[in-house]
Short mmCIF file of C-alpha atoms and ligand atoms in Angstrom, two decimals:
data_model
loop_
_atom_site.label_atom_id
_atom_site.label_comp_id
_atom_site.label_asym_id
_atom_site.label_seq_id
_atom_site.Cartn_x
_atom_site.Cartn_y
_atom_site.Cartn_z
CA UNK O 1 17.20 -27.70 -1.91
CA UNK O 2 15.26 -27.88 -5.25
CA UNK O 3 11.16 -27.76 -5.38
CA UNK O 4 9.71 -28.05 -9.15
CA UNK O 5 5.94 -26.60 -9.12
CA UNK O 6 4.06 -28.58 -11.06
CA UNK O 7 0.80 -28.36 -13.11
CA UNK O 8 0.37 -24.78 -12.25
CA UNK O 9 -0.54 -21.43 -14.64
CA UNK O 10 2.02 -19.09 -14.13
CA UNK O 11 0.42 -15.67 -14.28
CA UNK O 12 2.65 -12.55 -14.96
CA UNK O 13 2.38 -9.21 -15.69
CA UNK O 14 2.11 -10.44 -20.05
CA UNK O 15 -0.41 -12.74 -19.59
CA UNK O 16 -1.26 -16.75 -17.97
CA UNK O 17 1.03 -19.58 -19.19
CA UNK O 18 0.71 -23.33 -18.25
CA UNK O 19 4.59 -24.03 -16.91
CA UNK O 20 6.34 -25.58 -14.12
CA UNK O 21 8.56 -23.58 -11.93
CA UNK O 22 11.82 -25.27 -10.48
CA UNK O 23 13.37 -23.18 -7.42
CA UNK O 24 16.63 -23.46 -6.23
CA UNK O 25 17.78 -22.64 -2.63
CA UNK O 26 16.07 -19.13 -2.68
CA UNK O 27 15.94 -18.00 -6.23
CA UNK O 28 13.27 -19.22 -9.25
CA UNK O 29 15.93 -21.09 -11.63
CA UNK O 30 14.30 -21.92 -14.42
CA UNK O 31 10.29 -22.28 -16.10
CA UNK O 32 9.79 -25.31 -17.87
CA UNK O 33 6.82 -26.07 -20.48
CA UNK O 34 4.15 -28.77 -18.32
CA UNK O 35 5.56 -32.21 -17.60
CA UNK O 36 9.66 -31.05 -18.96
CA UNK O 37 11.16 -30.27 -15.58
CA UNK O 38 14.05 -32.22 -13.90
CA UNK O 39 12.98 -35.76 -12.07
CA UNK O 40 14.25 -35.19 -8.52
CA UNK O 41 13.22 -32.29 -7.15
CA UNK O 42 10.41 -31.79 -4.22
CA UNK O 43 7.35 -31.48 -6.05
CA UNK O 44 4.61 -29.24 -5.26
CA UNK O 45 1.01 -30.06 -6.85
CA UNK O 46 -0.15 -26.64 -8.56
CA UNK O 47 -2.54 -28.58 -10.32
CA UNK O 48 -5.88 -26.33 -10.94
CA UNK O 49 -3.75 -22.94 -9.28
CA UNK O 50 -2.59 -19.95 -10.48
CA UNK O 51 1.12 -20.10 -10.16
CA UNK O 52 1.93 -15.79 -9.17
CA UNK O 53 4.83 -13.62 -7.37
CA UNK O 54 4.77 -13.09 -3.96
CA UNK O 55 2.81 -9.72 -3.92
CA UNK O 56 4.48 -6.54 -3.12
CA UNK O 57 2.52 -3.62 -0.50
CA UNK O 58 4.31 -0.78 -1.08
CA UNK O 59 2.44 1.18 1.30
CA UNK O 60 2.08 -0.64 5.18
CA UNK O 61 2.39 1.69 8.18
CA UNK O 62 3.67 -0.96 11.52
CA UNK O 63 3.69 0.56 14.52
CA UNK O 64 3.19 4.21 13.68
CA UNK O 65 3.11 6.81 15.64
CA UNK O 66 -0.56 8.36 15.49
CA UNK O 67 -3.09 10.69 17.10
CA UNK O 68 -1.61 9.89 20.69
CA UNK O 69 -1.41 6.53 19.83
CA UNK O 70 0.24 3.63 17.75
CA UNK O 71 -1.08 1.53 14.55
CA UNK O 72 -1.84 -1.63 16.54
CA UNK O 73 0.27 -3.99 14.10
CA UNK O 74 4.23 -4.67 15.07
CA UNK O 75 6.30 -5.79 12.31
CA UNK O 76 5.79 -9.12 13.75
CA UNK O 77 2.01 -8.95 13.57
CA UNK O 78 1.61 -7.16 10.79
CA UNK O 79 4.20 -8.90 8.21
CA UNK O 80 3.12 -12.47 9.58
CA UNK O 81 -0.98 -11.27 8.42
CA UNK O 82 0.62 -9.91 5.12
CA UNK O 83 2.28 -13.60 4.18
CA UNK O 84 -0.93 -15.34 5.05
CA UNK O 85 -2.49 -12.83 2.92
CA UNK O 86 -0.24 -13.80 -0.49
CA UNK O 87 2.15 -10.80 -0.05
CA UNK O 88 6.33 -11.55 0.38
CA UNK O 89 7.40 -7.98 0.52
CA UNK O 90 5.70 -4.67 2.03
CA UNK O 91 7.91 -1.45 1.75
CA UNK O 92 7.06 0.15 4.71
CA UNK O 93 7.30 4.29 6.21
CA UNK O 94 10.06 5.18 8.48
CA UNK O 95 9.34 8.60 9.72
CA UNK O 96 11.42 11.35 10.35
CA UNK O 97 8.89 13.62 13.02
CA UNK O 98 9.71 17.74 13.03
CA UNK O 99 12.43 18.85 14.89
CA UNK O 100 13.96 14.99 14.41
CA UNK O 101 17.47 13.77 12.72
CA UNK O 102 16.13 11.76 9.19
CA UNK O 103 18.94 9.48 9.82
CA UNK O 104 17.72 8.70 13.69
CA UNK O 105 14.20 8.46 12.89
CA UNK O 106 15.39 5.64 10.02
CA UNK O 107 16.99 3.92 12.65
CA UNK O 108 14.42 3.82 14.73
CA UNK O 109 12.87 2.23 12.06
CA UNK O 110 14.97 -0.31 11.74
CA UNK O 111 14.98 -0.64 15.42
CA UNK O 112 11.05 -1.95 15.29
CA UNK O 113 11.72 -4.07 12.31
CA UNK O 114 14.93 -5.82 12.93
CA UNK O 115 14.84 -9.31 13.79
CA UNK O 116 10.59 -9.19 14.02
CA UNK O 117 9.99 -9.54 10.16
CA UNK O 118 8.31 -12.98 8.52
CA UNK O 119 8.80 -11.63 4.98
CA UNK O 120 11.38 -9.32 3.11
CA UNK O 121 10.66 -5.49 3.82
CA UNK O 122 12.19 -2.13 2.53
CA UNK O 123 11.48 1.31 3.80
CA UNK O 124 10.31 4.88 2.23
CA UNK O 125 11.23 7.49 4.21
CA UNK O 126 8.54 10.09 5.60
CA UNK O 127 9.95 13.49 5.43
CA UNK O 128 8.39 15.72 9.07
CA UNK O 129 10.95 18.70 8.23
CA UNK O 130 12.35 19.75 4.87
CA UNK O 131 15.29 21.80 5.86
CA UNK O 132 19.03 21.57 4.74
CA UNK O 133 20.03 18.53 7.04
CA UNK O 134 17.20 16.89 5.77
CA UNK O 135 17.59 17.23 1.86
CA UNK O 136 21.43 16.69 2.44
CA UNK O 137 20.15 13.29 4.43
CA UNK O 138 18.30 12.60 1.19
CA UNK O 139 21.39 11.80 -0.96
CA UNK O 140 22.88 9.78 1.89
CA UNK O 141 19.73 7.74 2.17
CA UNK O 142 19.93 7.52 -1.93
CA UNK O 143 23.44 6.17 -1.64
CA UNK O 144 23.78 4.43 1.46
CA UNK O 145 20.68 2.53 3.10
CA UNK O 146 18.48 2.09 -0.07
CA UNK O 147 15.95 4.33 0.55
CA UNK O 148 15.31 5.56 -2.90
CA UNK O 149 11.79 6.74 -2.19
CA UNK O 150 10.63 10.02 0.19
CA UNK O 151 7.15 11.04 1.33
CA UNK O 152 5.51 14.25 1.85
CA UNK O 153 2.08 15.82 3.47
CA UNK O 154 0.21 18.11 2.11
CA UNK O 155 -2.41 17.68 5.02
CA UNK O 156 -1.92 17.06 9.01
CA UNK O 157 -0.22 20.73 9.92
CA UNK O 158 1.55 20.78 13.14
CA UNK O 159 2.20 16.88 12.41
CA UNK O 160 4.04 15.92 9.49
CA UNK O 161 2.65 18.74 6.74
CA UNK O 162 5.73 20.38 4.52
CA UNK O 163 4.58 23.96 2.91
CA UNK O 164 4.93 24.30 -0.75
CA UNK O 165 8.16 25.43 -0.68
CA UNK O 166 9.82 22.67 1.40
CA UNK O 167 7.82 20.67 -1.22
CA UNK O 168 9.42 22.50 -4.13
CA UNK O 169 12.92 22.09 -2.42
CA UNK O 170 12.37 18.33 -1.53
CA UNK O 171 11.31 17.81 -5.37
CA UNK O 172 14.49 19.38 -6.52
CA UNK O 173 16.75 17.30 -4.48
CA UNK O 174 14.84 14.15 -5.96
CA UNK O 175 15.14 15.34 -9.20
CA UNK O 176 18.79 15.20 -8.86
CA UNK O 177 19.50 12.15 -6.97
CA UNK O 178 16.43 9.79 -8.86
CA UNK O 179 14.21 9.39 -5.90
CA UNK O 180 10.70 9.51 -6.33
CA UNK O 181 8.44 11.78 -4.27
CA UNK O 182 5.64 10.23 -2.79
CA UNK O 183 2.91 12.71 -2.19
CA UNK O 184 -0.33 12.44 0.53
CA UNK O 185 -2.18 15.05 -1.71
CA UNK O 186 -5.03 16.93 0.22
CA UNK O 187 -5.22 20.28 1.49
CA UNK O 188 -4.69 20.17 5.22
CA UNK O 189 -4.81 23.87 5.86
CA UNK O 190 -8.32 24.57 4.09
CA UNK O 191 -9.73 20.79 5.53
CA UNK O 192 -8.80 22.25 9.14
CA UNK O 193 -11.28 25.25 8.85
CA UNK O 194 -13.91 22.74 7.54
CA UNK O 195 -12.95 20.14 10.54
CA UNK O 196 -13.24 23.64 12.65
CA UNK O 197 -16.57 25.01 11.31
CA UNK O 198 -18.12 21.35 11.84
CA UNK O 199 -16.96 20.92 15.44
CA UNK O 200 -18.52 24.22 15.99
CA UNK O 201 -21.68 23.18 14.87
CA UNK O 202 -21.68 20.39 16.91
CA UNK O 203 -20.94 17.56 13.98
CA UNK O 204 -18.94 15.00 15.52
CA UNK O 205 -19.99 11.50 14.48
CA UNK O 206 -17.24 9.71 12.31
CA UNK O 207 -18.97 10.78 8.89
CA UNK O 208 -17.87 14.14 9.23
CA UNK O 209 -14.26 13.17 8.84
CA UNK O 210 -15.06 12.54 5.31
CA UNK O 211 -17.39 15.49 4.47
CA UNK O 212 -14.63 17.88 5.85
CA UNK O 213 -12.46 16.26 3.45
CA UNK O 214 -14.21 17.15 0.20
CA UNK O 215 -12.74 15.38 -3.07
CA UNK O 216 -12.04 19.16 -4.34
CA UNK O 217 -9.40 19.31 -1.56
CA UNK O 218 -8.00 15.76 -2.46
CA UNK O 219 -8.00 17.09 -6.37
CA UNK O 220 -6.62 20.64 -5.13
CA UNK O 221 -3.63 18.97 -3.55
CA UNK O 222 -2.50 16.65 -6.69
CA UNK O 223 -2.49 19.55 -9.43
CA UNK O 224 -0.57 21.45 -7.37
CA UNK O 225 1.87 18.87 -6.08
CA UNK O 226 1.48 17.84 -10.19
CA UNK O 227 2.62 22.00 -10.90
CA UNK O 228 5.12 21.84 -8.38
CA UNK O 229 7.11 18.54 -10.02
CA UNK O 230 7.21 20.45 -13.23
CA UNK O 231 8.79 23.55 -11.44
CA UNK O 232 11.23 20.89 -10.08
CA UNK O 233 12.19 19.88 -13.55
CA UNK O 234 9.83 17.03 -13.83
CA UNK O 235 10.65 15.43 -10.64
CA UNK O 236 9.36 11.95 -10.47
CA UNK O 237 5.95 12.15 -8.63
CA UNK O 238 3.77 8.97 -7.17
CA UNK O 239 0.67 10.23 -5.36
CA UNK O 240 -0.35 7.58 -2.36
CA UNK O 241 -4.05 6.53 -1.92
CA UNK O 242 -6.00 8.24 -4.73
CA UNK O 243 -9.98 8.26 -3.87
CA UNK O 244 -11.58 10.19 -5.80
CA UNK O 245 -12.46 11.05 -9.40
CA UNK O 246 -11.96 14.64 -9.54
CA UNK O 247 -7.98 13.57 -8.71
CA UNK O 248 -7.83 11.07 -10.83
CA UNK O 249 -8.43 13.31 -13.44
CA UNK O 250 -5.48 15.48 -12.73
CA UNK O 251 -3.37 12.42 -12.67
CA UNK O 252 -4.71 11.58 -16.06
CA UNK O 253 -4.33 14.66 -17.64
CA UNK O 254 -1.09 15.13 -16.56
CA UNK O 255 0.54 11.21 -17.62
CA UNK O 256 -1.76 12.19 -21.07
CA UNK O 257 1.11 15.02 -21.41
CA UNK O 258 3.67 12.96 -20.64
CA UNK O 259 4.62 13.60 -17.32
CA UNK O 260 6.41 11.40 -15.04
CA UNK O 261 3.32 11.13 -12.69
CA UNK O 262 1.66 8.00 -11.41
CA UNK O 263 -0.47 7.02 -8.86
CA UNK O 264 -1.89 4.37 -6.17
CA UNK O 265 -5.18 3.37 -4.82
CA UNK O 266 -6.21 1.14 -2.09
CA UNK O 267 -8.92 -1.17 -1.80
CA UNK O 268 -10.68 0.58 0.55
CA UNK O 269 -11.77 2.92 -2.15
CA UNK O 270 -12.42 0.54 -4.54
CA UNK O 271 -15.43 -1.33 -2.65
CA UNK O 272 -16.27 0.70 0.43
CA UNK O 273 -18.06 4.00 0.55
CA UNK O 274 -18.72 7.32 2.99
CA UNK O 275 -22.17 6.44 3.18
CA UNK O 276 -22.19 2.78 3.91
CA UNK O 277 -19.13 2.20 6.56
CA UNK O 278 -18.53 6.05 7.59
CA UNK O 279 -21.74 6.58 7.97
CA UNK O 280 -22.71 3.85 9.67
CA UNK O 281 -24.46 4.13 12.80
CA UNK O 282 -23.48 5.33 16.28
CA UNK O 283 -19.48 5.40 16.29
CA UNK O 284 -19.21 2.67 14.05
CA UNK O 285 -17.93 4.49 11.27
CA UNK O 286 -14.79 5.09 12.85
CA UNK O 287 -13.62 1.85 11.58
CA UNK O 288 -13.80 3.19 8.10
CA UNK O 289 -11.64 6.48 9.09
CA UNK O 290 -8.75 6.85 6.93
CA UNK O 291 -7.12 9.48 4.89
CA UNK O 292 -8.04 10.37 2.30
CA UNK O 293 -11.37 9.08 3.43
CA UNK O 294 -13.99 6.69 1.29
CA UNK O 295 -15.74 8.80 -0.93
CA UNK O 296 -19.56 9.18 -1.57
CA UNK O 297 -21.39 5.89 -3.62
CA UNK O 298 -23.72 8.35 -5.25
CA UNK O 299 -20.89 9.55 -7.49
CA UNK O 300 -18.57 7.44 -10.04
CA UNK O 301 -15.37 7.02 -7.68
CA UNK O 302 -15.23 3.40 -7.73
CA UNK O 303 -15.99 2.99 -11.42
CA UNK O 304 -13.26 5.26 -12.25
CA UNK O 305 -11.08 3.92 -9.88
CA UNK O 306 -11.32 0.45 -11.69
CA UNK O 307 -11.21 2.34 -15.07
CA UNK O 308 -8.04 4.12 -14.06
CA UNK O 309 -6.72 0.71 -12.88
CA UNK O 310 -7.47 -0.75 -15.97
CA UNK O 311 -5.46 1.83 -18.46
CA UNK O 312 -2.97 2.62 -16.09
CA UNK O 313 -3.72 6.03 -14.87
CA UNK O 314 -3.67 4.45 -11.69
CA UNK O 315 -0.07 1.95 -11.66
CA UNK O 316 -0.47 0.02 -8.45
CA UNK O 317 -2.83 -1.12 -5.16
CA UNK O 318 -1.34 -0.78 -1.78
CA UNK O 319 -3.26 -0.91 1.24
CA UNK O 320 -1.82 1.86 3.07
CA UNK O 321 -2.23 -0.66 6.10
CA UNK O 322 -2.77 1.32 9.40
CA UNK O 323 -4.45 -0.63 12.06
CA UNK O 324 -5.96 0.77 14.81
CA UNK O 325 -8.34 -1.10 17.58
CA UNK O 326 -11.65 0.15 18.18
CA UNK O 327 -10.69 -0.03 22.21
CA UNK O 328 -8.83 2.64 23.42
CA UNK O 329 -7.56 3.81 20.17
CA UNK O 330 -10.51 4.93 17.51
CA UNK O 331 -12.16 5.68 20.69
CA UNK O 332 -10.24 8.43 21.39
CA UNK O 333 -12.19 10.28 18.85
CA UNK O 334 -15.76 9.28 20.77
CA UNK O 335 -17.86 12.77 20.50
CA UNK O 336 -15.29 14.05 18.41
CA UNK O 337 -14.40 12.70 14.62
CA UNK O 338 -11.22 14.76 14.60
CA UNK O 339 -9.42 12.62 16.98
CA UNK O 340 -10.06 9.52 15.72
CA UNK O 341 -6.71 8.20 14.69
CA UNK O 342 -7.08 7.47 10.66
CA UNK O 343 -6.41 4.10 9.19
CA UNK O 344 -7.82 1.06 8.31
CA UNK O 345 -6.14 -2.68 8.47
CA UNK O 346 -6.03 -4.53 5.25
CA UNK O 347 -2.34 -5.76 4.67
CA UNK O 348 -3.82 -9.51 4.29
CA UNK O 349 -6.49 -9.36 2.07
CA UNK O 350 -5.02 -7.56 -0.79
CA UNK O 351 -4.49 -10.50 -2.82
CA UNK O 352 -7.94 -11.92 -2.63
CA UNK O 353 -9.62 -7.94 -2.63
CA UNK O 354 -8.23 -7.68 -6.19
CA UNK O 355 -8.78 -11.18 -7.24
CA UNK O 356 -12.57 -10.18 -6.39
CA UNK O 357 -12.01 -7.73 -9.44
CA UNK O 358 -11.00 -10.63 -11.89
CA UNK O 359 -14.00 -12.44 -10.98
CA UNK O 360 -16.46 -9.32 -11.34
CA UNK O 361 -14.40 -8.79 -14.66
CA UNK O 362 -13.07 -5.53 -13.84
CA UNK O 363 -9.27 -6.45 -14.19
CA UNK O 364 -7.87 -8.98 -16.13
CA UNK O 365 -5.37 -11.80 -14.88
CA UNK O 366 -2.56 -10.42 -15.50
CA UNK O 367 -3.35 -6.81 -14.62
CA UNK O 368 -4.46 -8.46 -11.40
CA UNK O 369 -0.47 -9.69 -10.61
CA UNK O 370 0.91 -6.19 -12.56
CA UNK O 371 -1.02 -3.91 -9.82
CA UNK O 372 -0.33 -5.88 -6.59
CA UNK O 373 3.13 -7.23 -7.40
CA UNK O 374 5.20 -6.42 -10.45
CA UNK O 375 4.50 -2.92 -10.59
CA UNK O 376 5.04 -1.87 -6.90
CA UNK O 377 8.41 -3.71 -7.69
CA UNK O 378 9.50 -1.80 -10.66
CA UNK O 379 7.82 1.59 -9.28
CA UNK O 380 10.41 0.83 -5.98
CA UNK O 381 13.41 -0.45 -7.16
CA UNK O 382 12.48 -3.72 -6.27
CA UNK O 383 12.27 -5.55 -9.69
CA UNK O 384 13.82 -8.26 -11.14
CA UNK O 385 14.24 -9.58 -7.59
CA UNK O 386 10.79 -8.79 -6.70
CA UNK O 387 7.57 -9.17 -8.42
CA UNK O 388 8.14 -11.75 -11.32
CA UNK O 389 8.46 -15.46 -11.60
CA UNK O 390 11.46 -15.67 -13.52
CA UNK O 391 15.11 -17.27 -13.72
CA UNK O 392 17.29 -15.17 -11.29
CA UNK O 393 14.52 -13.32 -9.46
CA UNK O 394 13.71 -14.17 -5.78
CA UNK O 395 11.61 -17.45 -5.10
CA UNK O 396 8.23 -15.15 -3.69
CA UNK O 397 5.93 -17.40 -5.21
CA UNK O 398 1.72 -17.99 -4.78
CA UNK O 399 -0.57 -20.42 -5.23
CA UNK O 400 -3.80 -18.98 -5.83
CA UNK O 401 -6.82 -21.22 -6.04
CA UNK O 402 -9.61 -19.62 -7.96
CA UNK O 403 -11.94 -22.40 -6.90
CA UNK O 404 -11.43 -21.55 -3.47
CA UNK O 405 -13.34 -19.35 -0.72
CA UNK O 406 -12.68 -16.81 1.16
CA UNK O 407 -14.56 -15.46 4.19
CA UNK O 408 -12.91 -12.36 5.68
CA UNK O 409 -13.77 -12.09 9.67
CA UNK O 410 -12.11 -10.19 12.98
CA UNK O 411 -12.53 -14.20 14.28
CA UNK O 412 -10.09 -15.56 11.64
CA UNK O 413 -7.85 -12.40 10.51
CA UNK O 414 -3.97 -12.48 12.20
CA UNK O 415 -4.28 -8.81 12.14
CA UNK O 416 -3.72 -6.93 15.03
CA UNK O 417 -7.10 -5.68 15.45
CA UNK O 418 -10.13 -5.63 17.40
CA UNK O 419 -12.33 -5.64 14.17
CA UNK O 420 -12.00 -6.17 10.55
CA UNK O 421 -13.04 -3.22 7.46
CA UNK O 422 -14.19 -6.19 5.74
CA UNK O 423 -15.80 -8.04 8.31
CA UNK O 424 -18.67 -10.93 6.49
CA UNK O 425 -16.76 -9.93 3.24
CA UNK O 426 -16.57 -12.98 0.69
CA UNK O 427 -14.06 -13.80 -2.16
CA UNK O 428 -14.32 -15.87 -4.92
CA UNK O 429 -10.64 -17.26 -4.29
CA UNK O 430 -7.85 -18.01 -1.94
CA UNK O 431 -4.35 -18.02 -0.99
CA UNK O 432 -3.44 -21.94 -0.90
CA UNK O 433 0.61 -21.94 -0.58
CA UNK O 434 2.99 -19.03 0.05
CA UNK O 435 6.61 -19.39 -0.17
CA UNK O 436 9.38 -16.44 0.75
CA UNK O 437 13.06 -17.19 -0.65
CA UNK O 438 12.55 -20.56 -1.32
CA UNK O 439 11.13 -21.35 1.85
CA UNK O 440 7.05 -22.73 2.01
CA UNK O 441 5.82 -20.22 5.02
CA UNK O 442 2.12 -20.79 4.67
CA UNK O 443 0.35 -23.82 2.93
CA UNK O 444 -3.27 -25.67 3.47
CA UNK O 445 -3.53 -23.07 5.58
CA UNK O 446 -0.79 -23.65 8.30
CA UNK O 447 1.66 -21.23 8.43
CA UNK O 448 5.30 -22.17 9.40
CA UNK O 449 7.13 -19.29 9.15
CA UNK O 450 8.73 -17.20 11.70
CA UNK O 451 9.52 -13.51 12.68
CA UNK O 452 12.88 -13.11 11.89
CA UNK O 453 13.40 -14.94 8.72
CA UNK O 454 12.59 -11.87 6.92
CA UNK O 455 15.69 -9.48 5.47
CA UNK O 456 15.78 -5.99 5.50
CA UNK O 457 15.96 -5.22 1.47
CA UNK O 458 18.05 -2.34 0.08
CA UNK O 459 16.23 -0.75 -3.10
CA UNK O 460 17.08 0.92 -6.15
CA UNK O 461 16.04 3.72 -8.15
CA UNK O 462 12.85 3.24 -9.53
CA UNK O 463 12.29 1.44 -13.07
CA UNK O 464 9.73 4.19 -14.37
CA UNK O 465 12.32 7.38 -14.07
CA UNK O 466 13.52 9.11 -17.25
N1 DUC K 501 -3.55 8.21 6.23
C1 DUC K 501 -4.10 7.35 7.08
O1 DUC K 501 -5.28 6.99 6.93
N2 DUC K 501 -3.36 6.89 8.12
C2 DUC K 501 -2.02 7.23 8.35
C3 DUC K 501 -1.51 8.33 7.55
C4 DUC K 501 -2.31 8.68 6.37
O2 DUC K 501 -1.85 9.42 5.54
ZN1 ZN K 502 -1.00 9.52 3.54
ZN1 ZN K 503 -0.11 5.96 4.42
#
């Protein structure tokens, strides 16, 4: 079947462009100035919308395995919130856990996600033991299932930390097969004594999780990892949720050399801060606890954050979506901050969090769609069939309407969750239509689609390597 979208701007990562796109089946066949597409074709109105790809999270966490407990979205749940939300692909993190086979804990993996998905999804694969099996299940994962992308802690000893020389060893291995090492950068050996000392001295509430996780440790973490990929011969190096300034700097000064080093951040620590939502009252902040945590509003974080977005240092937005429920599961840590499992839920509002940032003038357009969809593509071997409205490329398409409103709310989110980060939060926008393959899954705000229609999608080696 053939839909022509009409009347719309198409925005892409080079700028806005009135055009009409004509889809065919499941791929975008051709752009055509206004008013010069075929006669025949379904027509939808665009008229007044910004025409943009399906948005890419390449950083969602369904279902994991967490401080005795679960993030509260399945892929069902979670991937049906993300396609209301404006995003058609989210690369999610099968984990390997210590002492486990990689290749069983990626089937497991597959075993959640088979069959549940409403949009296209890819994994990463966490790494919970560097040892021989494990960098020899590397290649294999290369080769064979797609995976082309590996993640390591630096934090969480006893759970899924990797010492400096597993690090060094898993960088070396990427460095010859082209995978990219994804790091979580922050000393987790130096923030337990800190967690320790504050426990002791009877600092519990929910703020503490981010004062015992001081930016130093955050900025620590990414020169070394940084160091580390230049031991490894310059091993391609993304670090996950940057937060704070002092990091950001090392990530600078290291792409400012040339280095084949980028970076994330989240929206989380683009708006919110340790004072306002950690801090808030009672046990409250414990909806804001996620690592590495929101970072003090006295200081510049967020203004660098949107600087760094703006010139690059910082490539892409992912949510690092990991919902947890207030009941029974963030109240595990009640009188004690260290057991409250860390995440926050935001795999819907993405699209219209970073919109907000075109509309406060802190991103333009186009660098809106580069950091939420085409450059998560390229970064994850996604791209040309991901992330672009062009002939050939997958039919993920949006329709944004920038004269629309949104009001974000626990009473209207699909989310999993018992509460919402962003609960009263308003955007100057909205997702109108969403279509997956070719397929309209969400429009006027009904959604049609369905938990299986969504295909597992094998990657390849990131665009960005040398
Ligand atoms: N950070 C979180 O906030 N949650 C899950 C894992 C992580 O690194
Ligand atoms: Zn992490
Ligand atoms: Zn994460």
């Amino acid at each position: 079947m053939s839909i022509l979208i009409k009347g719309g701007t198409v925005v892409g990562p080079t700028g806005a462009q009135p055009a009409d796109v004509l889809v065919d089946g499941e791929t975008i066949a051709a752009l055509f100035a206004p008013g010069k597409g075929p006669e025949g074709p379904e027509v939808v109105d665009a008229t007044g919308k910004y025409v943009i790809p399906g948005a890419v999270d390449a950083h969602t966490h369904m279902e994991l395995p967490f401080g005795g407990t679960h993030a509260s979205d399945t892929f069902d749940t979670g991937t049906r919130a993300a396609a209301i939300g404006g995003t058609t692909t989210i690369v999610d993190f099968a984990v390997q856990r210590t002492g486990e086979v990689v290749q069983d804990g990626l089937a497991a993996w597959h075993g959640k996600a088979d069959g549940n998905c409403h949009i296209d999804y890819a994994f990463h694969m966490i790494l919970g033991g560097v040892d021989d099996d494990a960098l020899k299940a590397m290649d294999q994962l290369v080769a064979s299932e797609g995976i082309t992308s590996f993640k390591l802690f630096m934090a969480y000893p006893g759970v899924f930390y990797s010492d400096d020389g597993q690090i060094l060893r898993a960088m070396q291995k990427a460095r010859d097969n082209g995978a990219m090492i994804m790091m979580h950068a922050e000393n987790g050996p130096a923030i337990d004594v800190l967690v320790k000392q504050a426990l002791e001295r009877g600092e519990t509430d929910p703020i503490y999780h981010g004062l015992t996780r001081p930016q130093e440790l955050e900025a620590e973490a990414t020169s070394r990892a940084i160091w580390l990929a230049s031991v490894a011969a310059d091993c391609p190096l993304y670090i996950v949720h940057l937060s704070a300034s002092k990091a950001l700097e090392q990530v600078k000064a290291a792409r400012d050399l040339g280095r084949n080093v980028f970076a994330e951040t989240c929206p989380q620590y683009l708006y919110l801060t340790l004072e306002d939502q950690l801090g808030a009252p009672g046990f409250e902040g414990a909806k804001w606890v996620c690592s590495t945590p929101l970072r003090s509003g006295k200081e510049s974080h967020r203004a660098d954050l949107w600087q760094g977005l703006r010139t690059n240092d910082l490539s892409v937005v992912s949510t690092d979506h990991c919902p947890f429920c207030m009941k029974d599961q963030k109240e595990l840590g009640l009188g004690d901050f260290s057991k409250i499992p860390n995440g926050i839920g935001s795999v819907e509002h993405r699209v219209d969090l970073l919109y907000q940032g075109v509309v406060d003038k802190k991103l333009s357009l186009a660098r809106w769609v580069e950091t939420i969809a085409t450059t998560p593509a390229r970064m994850f071997g996604l791209y040309p069939k991901k992330g672009i409205i062009a002939p050939g490329s997958d039919a993920d398409i949006v329709l944004y309407d920038p004269n629309g409103r949104t009001r974000i709310s626990v009473e209207t989110h699909h989310m999993n969750m018992d509460h919402s980060a962003w609960e009263g939060w308003e955007i100057d926008g909205k997702v109108d239509t969403v279509m997956s393959r070719g397929e309209v899954i969400a429009a006027g705000g009904e959604y049609t689609g369905r938990a299986g229609r969504g295909r597992y999608v094998k990657r390849g080696l990131s665009d960005y390597l040398l």
